Coordinates of C-alpha atoms in Angstrom, one line a residue:
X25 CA 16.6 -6.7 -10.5
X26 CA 18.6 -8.2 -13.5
X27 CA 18.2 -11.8 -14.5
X28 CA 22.0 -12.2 -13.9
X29 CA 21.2 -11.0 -10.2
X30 CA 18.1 -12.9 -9.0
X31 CA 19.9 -16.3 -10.5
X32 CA 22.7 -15.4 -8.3
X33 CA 20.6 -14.5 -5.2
X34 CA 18.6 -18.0 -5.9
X35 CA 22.0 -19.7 -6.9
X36 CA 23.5 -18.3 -3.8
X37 CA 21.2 -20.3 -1.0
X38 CA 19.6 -23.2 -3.4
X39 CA 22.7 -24.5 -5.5
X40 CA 24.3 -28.0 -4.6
X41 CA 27.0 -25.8 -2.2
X42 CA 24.8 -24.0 0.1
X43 CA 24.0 -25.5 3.4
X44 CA 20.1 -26.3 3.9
X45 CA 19.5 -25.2 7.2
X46 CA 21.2 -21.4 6.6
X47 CA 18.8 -19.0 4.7
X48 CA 18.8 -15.2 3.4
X49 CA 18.5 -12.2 6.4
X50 CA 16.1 -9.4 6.2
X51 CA 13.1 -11.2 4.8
X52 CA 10.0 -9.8 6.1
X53 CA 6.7 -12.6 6.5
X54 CA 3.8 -12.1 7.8
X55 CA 0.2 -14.1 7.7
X56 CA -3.0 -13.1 6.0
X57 CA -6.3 -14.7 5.4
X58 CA -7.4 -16.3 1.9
X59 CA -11.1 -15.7 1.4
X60 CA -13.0 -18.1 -0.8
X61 CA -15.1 -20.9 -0.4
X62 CA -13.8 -21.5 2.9
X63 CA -10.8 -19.4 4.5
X64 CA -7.4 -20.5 5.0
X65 CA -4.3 -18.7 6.1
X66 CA -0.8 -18.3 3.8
X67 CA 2.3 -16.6 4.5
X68 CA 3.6 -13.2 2.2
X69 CA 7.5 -13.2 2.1
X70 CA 9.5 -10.0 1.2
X71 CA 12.4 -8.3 1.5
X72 CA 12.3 -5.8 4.3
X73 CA 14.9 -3.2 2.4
X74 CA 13.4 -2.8 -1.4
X75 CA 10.2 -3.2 -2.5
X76 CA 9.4 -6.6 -4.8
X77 CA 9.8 -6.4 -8.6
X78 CA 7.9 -9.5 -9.4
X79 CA 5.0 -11.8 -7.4
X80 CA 5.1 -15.8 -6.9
X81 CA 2.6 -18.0 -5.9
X82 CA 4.6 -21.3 -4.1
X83 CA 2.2 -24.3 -4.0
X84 CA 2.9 -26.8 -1.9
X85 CA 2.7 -30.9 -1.6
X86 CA 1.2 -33.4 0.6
X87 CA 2.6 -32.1 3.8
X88 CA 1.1 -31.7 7.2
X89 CA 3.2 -28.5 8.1
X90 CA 2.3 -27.0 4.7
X91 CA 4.2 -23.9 4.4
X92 CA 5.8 -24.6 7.4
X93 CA 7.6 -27.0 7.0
X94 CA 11.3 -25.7 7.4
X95 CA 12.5 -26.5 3.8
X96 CA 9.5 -25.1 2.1
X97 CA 10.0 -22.0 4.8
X98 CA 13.5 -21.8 3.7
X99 CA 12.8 -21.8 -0.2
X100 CA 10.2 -19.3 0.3
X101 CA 12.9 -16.5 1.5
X102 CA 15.1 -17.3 -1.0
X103 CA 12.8 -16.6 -3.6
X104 CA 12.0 -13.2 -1.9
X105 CA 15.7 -12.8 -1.3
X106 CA 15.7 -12.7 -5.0
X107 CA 13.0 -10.1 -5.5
X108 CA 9.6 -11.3 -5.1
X109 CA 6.6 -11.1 -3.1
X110 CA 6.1 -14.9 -2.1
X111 CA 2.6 -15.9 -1.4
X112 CA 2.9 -19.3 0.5
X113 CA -0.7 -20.7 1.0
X114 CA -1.8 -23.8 3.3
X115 CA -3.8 -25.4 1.1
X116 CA -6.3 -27.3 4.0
X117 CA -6.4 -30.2 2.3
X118 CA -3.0 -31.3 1.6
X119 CA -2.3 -30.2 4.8
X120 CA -4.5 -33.4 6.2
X121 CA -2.6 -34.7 3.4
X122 CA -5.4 -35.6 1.7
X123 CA -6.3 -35.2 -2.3
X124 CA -9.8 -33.6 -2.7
X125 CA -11.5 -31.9 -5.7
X126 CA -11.2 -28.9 -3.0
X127 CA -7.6 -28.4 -4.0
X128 CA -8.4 -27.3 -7.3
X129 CA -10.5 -24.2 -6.3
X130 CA -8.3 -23.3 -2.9
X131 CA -5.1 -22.9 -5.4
X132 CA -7.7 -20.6 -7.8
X133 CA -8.2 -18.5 -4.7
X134 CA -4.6 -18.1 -3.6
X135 CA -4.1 -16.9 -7.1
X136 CA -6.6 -14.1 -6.9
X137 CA -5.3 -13.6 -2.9
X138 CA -2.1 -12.6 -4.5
X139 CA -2.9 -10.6 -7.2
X140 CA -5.1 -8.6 -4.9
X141 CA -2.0 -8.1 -2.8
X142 CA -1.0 -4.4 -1.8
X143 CA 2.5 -3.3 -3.0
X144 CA 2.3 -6.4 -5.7
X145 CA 4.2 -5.2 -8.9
X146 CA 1.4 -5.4 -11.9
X147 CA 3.5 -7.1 -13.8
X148 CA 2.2 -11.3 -14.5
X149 CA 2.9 -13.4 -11.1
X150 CA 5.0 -16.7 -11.8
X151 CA 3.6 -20.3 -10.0
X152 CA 6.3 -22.7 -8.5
X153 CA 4.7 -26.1 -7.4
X154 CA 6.5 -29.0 -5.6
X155 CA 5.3 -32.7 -5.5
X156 CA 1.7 -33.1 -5.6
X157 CA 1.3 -29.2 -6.3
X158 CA 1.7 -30.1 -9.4
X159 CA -1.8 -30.9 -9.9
X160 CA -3.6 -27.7 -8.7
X161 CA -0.9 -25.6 -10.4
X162 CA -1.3 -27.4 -14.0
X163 CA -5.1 -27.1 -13.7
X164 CA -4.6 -23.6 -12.5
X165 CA -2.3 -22.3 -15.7
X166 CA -4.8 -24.5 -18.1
X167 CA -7.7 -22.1 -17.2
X168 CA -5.7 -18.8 -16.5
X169 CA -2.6 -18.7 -18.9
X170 CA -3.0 -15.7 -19.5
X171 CA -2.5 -14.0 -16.4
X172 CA 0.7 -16.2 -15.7
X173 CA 4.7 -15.2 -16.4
X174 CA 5.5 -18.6 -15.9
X175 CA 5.1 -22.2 -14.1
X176 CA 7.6 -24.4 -12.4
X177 CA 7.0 -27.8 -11.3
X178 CA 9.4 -29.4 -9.5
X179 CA 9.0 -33.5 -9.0
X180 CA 5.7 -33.1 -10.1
X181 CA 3.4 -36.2 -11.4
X182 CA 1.3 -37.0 -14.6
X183 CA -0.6 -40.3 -13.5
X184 CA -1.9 -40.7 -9.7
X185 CA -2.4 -44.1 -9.6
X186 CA 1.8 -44.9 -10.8
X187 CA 2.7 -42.8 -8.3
X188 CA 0.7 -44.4 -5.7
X189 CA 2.5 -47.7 -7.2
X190 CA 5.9 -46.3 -6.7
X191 CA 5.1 -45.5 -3.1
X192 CA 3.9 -48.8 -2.7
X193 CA 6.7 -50.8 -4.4
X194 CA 9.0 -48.9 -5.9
X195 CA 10.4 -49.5 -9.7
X196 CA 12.5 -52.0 -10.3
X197 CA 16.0 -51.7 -8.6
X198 CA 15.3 -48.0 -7.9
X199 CA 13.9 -48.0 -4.1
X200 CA 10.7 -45.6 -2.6
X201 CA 10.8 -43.7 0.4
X202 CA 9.1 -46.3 2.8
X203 CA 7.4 -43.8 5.0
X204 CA 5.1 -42.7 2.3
X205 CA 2.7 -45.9 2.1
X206 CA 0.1 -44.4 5.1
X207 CA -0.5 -41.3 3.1
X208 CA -1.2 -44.2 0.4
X209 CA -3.8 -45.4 2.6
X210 CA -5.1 -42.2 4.5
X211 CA -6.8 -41.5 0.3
X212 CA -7.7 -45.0 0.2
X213 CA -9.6 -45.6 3.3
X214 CA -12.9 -45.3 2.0
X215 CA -12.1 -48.5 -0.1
X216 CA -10.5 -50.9 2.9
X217 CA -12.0 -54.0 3.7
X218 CA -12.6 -54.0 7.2
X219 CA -12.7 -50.4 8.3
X220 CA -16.0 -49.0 9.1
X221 CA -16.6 -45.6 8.3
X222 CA -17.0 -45.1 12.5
X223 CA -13.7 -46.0 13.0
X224 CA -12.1 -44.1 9.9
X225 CA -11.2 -40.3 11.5
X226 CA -9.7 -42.5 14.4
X227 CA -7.1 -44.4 11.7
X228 CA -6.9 -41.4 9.7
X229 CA -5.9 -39.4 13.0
X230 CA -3.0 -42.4 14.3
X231 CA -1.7 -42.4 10.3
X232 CA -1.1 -38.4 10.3
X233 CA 0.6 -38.6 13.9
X234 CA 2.9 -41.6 12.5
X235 CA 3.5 -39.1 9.8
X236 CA 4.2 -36.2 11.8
X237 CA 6.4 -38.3 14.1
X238 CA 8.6 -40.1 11.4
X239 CA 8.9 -37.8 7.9
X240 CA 11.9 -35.2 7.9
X241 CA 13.9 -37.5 9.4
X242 CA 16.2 -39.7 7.5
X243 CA 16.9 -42.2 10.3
X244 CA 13.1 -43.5 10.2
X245 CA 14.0 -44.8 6.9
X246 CA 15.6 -47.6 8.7
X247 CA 13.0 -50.2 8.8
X248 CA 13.7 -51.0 12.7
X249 CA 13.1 -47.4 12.9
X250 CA 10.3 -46.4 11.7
X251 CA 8.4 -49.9 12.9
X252 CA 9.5 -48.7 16.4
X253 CA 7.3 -45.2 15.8
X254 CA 4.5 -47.3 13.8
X255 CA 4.2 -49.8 17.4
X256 CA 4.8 -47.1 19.8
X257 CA 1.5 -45.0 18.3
X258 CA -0.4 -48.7 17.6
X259 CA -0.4 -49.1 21.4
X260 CA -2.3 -46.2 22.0
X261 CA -5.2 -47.4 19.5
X262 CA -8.1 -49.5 19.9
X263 CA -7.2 -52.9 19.5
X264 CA -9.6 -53.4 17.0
X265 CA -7.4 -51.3 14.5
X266 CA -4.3 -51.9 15.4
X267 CA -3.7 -54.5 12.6
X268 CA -4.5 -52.5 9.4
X269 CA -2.9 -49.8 10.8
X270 CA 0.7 -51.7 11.6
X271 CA 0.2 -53.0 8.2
X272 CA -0.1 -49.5 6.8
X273 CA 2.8 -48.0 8.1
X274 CA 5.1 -51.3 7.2
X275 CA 5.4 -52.8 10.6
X276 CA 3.9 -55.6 9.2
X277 CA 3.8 -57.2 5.8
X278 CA 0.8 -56.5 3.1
X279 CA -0.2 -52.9 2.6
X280 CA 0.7 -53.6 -1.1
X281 CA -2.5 -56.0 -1.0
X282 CA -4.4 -53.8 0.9
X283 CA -3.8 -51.0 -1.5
X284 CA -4.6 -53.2 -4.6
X285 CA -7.5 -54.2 -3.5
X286 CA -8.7 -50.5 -2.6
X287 CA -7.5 -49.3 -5.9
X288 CA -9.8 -51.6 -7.7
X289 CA -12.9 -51.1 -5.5
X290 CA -12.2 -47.7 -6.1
X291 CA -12.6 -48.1 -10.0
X292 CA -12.1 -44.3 -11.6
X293 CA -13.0 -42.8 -8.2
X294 CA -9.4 -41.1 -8.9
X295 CA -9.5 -40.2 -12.3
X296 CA -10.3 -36.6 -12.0
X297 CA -6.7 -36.5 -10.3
X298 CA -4.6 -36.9 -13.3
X299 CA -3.8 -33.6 -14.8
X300 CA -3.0 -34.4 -17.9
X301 CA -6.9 -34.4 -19.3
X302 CA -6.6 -30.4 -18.4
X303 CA -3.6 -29.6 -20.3
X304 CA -5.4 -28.1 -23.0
X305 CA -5.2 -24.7 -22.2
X306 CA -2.0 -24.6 -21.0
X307 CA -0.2 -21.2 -23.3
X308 CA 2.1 -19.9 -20.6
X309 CA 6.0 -21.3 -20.4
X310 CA 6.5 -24.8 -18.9
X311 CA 9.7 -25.9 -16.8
X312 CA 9.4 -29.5 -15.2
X313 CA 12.3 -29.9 -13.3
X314 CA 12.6 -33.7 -11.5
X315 CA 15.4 -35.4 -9.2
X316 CA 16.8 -38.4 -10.8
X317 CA 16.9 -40.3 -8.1
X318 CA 13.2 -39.1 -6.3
X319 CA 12.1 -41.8 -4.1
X320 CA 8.6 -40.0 -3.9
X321 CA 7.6 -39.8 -7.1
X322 CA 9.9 -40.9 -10.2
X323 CA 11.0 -38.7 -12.5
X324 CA 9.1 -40.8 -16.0
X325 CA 6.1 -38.7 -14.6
X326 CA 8.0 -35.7 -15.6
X327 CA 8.7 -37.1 -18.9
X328 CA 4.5 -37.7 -19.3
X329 CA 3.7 -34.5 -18.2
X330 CA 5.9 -33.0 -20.8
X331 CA 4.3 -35.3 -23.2
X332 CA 1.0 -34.1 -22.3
X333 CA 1.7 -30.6 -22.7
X334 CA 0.3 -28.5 -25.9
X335 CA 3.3 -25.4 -24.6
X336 CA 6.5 -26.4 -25.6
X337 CA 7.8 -27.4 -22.2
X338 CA 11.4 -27.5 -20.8
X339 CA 12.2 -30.5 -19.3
X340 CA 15.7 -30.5 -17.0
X341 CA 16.5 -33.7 -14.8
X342 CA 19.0 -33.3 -12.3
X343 CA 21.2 -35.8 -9.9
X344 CA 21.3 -32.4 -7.7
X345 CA 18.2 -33.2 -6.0
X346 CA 15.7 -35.6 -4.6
X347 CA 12.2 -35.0 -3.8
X348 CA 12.6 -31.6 -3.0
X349 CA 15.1 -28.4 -3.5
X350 CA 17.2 -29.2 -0.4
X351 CA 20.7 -30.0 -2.1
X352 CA 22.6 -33.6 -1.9
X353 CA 26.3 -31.4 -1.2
X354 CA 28.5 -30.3 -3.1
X355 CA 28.8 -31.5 -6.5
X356 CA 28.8 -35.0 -6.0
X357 CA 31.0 -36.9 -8.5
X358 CA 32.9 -34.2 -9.4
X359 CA 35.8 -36.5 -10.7
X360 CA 33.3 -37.3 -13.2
X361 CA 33.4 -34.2 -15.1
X362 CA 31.3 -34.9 -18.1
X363 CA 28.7 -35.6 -15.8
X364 CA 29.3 -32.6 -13.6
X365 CA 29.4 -30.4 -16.7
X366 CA 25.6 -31.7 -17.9
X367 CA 24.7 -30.6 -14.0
X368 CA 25.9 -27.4 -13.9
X369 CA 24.2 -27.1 -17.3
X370 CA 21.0 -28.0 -16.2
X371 CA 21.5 -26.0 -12.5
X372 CA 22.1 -23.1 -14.8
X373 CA 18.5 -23.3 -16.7
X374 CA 16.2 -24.3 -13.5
X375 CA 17.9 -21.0 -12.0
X376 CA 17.1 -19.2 -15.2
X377 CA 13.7 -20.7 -15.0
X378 CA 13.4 -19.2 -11.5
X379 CA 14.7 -16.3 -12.2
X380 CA 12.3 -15.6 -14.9
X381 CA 9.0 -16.7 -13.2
X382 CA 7.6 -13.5 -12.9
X383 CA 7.7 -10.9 -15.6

């Protein structure tokens, strides 16, 4: 397919115009099993009437649906709308949204799961990572740049421990997403005052169902909301954790303390996170793309990451999108039209980006 085409096919379903619950007919997917370490599943997207001319790996964030989730789903067929063989993996970790060294090898084996896939073109796979992807993906392309087109990170981060601070308390005037402080917590429980490592799967298991109950929804935002969900689920727990865990998901006042504190008993338990010590070996083309106005993780972690990089990286922020590639409509502000001409600008290189991520 020409590079003209496949930006129009991704253009098509991902630009500021497209509505994000509708998504590309005749896209085939179908599960297989990753082998490695341990085994975990990922979904292959194609098209069901040509075979693929290209091969991308689509690493996913801090989610419990993984793959699943129906905007990750939905970018998935897009990209094999435009031509690709999509390998979508659920990394087991982030999908008990947890960040473990485990990460870093699962990714590895995904890679290899989708070179080894039948009908792959030979040509080099491309890597597009969202949110906290970002890490395996980078440490990924540092040791193997050589066998990859191409990476995109989209809302990606440089430093763990400021973007756990931005979940906490935001940056300045520019507000967080409130309903991200328990996954905060859930990686820091090993480090809380006052929970015993007997009662720690229990808290972990009430933060992920507050999770599950309360993200993908922008109503829960509303802080009646969402402390409605955090009190209905604290009623089912044992009393004797009820408390922290009210405090974790914002019901109550303090997790900020709670995390501080926890952050400092944890010392450099964290540092092996960050990916910019890995960024070494990092040949292949770079495209950082970030939302503006990302109330996950803000978009100076971007501007560090490109900092970091050896490879001249391309850096585009947008007002387009958030935290993820679901558009904010159409062309908001478009009676500004200088700053609607710098959008389209940059819409046109992240779909060029795309559109080149295998080759």
């Amino acid at each position: 397919m020409s590079l003209p085409g496949r930006m129009a096919r991704i253009g098509r379903w991902l630009g500021p115009w497209a509505k994000s619950d509708d998504s590309p007919d005749g896209i085939e997917r179908s599960s297989v099993k990753v082998q490695g370490s341990r085994e975990f599943d990922a979904w292959i997207y194609r098209r069901s009437d040509r075979p693929p001319d290209g091969s991308v790996l689509v690493m996913p964030g801090l989610h419990f649906a993984g793959p699943a989730d129906p905007r990750f789903d939905r970018f998935s067929r897009v990209l094999a709308h435009a031509g690709y063989l999509v390998m979508a993996p659920f990394l087991p970790d982030y999908g008990e949204m947890m960040v473990r060294p485990s990460v870093v090898s699962d990714a590895e084996t995904a890679f290899d799961a989708l070179l080894a896939q039948p009908g792959r073109p030979k040509n080099k796979p491309g890597i597009f990572s969202i949110s906290f992807g970002s890490m395996p993906t980078l440490r990924l392309a540092a040791r193997r740049s050589g066998e990859i087109s191409r990476v995109v990170v989209f809302g990606g981060f440089s430093s763990f421990r400021s973007s756990l601070q931005f979940a906490l308390v935001g940056q300045g005037t520019r507000k967080n997403d409130p309903l991200n402080a328990p996954v905060v917590i859930l990686n820091l429980l090993p480090f809380i005052d006052g929970v015993d490592a007997s009662d720690r799967a229990t808290l972990e298991a009430l933060l992920r169902d507050y999770c599950r109950a309360s993200w993908g929804r922008e109503e829960s935002k509303v802080p009646a909301m969402h402390r409605a969900i955090a009190e209905r689920i604290a009623s089912q727990a044992p009393e004797r954790l009820r408390e922290v865990f009210l405090i974790a998901t914002r019901a109550e006042p303090g997790v900020e303390a709670i995390a501080d504190r926890a952050l400092e008993r944890a010392g450099d338990h964290f540092a092996w996170i960050d990916p910019r010590a890995h960024l070494g070996g990092v040949a292949c083309p770079v495209t950082l793309v970030h939302g503006r106005e990302d109330d996950v993780i803000p978009f100076e972690e971007s501007l560090a990451l490109k900092a970091a990089l050896p490879t001249r990286a391309e850096l585009l922020l947008t007002g387009l999108y958030g935290h993820t590639t679901g558009g904010q409509g159409l062309m908001r502000g478009l009676d500004r039209l200088g700053e609607s001409a710098r959008e389209l600008e940059t819409m046109t290189r992240m779909l060029t980006a795309m559109a080149r991520l295998s080759g």
